[in-house]
Coordinates of C-alpha atoms and ligand atoms in Angstrom, one line a residue:
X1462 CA 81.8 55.0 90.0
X1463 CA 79.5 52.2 91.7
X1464 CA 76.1 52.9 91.3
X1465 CA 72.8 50.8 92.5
X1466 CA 70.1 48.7 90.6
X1467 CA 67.2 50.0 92.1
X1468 CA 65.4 46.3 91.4
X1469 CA 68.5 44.0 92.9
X1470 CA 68.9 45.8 96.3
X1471 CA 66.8 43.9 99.0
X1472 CA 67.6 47.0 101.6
X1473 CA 69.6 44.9 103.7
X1474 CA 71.9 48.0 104.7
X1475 CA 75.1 46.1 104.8
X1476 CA 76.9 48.4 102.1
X1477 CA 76.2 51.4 104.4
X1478 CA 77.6 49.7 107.5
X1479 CA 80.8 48.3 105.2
X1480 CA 81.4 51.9 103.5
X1481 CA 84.1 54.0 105.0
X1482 CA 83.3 57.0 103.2
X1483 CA 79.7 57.4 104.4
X1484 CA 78.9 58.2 100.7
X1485 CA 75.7 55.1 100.8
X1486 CA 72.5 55.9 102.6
X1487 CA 69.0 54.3 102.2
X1488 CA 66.3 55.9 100.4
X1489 CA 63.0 54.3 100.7
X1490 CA 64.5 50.9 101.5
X1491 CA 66.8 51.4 98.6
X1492 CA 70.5 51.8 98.7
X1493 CA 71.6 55.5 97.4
X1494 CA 75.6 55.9 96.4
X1495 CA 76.5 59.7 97.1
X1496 CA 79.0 60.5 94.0
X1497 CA 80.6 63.1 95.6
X1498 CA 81.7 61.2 99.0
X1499 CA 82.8 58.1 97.7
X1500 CA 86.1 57.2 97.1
X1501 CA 86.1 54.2 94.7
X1502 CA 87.2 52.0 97.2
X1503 CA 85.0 48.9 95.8
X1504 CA 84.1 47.4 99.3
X1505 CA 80.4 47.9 98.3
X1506 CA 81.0 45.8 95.5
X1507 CA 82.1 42.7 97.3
X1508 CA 79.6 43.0 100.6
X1509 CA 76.8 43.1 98.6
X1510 CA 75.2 39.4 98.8
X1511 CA 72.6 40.5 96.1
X1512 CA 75.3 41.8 93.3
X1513 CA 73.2 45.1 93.6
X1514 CA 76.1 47.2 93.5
X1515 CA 77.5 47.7 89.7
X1516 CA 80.5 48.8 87.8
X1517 CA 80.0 51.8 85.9
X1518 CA 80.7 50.3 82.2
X1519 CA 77.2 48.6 82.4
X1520 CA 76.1 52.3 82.2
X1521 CA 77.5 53.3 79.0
X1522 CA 74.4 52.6 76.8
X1523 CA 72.6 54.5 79.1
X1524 CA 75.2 57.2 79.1
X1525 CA 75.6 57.6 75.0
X1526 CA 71.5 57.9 75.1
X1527 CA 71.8 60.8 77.7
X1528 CA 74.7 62.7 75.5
X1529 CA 72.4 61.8 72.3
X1530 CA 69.0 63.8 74.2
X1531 CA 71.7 66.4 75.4
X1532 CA 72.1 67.4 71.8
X1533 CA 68.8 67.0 70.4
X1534 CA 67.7 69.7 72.9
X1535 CA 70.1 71.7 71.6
X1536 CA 68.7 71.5 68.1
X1537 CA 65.0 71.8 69.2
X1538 CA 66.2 75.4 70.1
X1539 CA 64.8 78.0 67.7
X1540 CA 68.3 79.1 67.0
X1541 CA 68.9 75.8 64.7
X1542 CA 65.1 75.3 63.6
X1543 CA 65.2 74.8 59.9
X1544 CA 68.1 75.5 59.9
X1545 CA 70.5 72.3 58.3
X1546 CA 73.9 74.9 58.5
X1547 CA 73.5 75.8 62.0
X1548 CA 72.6 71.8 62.8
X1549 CA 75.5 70.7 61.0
X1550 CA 77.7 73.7 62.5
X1551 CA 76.4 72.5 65.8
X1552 CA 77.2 68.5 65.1
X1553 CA 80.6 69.4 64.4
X1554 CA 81.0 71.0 67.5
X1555 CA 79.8 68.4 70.0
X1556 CA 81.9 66.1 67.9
X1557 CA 85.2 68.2 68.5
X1558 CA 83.8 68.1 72.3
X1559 CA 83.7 64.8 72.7
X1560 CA 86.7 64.6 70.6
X1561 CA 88.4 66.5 73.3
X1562 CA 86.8 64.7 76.4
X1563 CA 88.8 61.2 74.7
X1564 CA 91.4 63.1 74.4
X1565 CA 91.2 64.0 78.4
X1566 CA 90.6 60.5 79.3
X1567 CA 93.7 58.9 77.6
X1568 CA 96.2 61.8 78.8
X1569 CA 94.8 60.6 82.3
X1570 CA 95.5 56.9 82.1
X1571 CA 98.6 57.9 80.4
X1572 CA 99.7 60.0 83.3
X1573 CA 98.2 57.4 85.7
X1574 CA 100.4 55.1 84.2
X1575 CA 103.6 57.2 84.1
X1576 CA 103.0 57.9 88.1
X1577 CA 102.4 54.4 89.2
X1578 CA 105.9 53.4 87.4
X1579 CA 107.5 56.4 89.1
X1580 CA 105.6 55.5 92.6
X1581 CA 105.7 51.9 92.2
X1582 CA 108.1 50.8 89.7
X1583 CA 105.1 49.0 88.2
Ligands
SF4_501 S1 74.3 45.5 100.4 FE1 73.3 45.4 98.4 S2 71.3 44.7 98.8 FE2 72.1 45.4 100.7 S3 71.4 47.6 100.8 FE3 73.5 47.5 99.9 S4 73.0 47.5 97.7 FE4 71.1 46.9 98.7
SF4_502 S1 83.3 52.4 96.5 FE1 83.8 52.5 98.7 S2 83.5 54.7 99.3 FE2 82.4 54.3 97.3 S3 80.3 53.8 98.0 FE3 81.5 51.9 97.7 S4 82.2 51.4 99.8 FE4 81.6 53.6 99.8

């Protein structure tokens, strides 16, 4: 998913002339990438003079910290207060989650794989 650095975009608007989806729009002279309409064609990647427009793995720190404050909300609730069973209980279970969401990911690319050989012989 391309996403915007707020500080590299100049607001030149060429993105959201070049984007066939019409999932960029400007926001306060900023560029804004709608998730939901775009469909990962990377044009907005190479149009953009200013290199504003980034690939999602530059967001994965950012992205571990979010799932880190996800959980710790979950443990400031007064059902796991004091409570080092329940925290631990509650550990195990967003490990088994995002044990899972792997899981999903590489049965994905697996099947992506298996479909472009079938499609494309390659
Ligand atoms: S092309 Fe780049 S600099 Fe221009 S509006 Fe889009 S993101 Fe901003
Ligand atoms: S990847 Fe394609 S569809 Fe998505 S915002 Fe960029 S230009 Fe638009």
């Amino acid at each position: 998913m391309p996403w915007v650095k707020d500080k590299m975009c100049v607001g030149c608007g060429v993105c959201v002339e070049e984007c066939c989806a019409d999932a960029i729009s400007m926001s306060e002279g900023i560029a804004f990438i709608d998730d939901a309409r775009c469909i990962r064609c990377g044009v907005c990647h190479d149009v953009c003079a200013e290199d504003a427009i980034r690939h999602d793995g530059e967001r994965i720190p950012q992205e571990v910290e979010s799932n880190l404050a996800w959980i710790k909300g979950f443990l400031e609730h007064q059902y796991y207060s004091g409570n080092t069973k329940k925290q631990k209980e509650l550990i195990g279970r967003m490990k088994r989650y995002f044990h899972k969401e792997r899981k999903v990911a590489e049965k994905t690319i697996e099947q992506l794989d298996t479909w472009m050989t079938a499609e494309h012989g390659s």
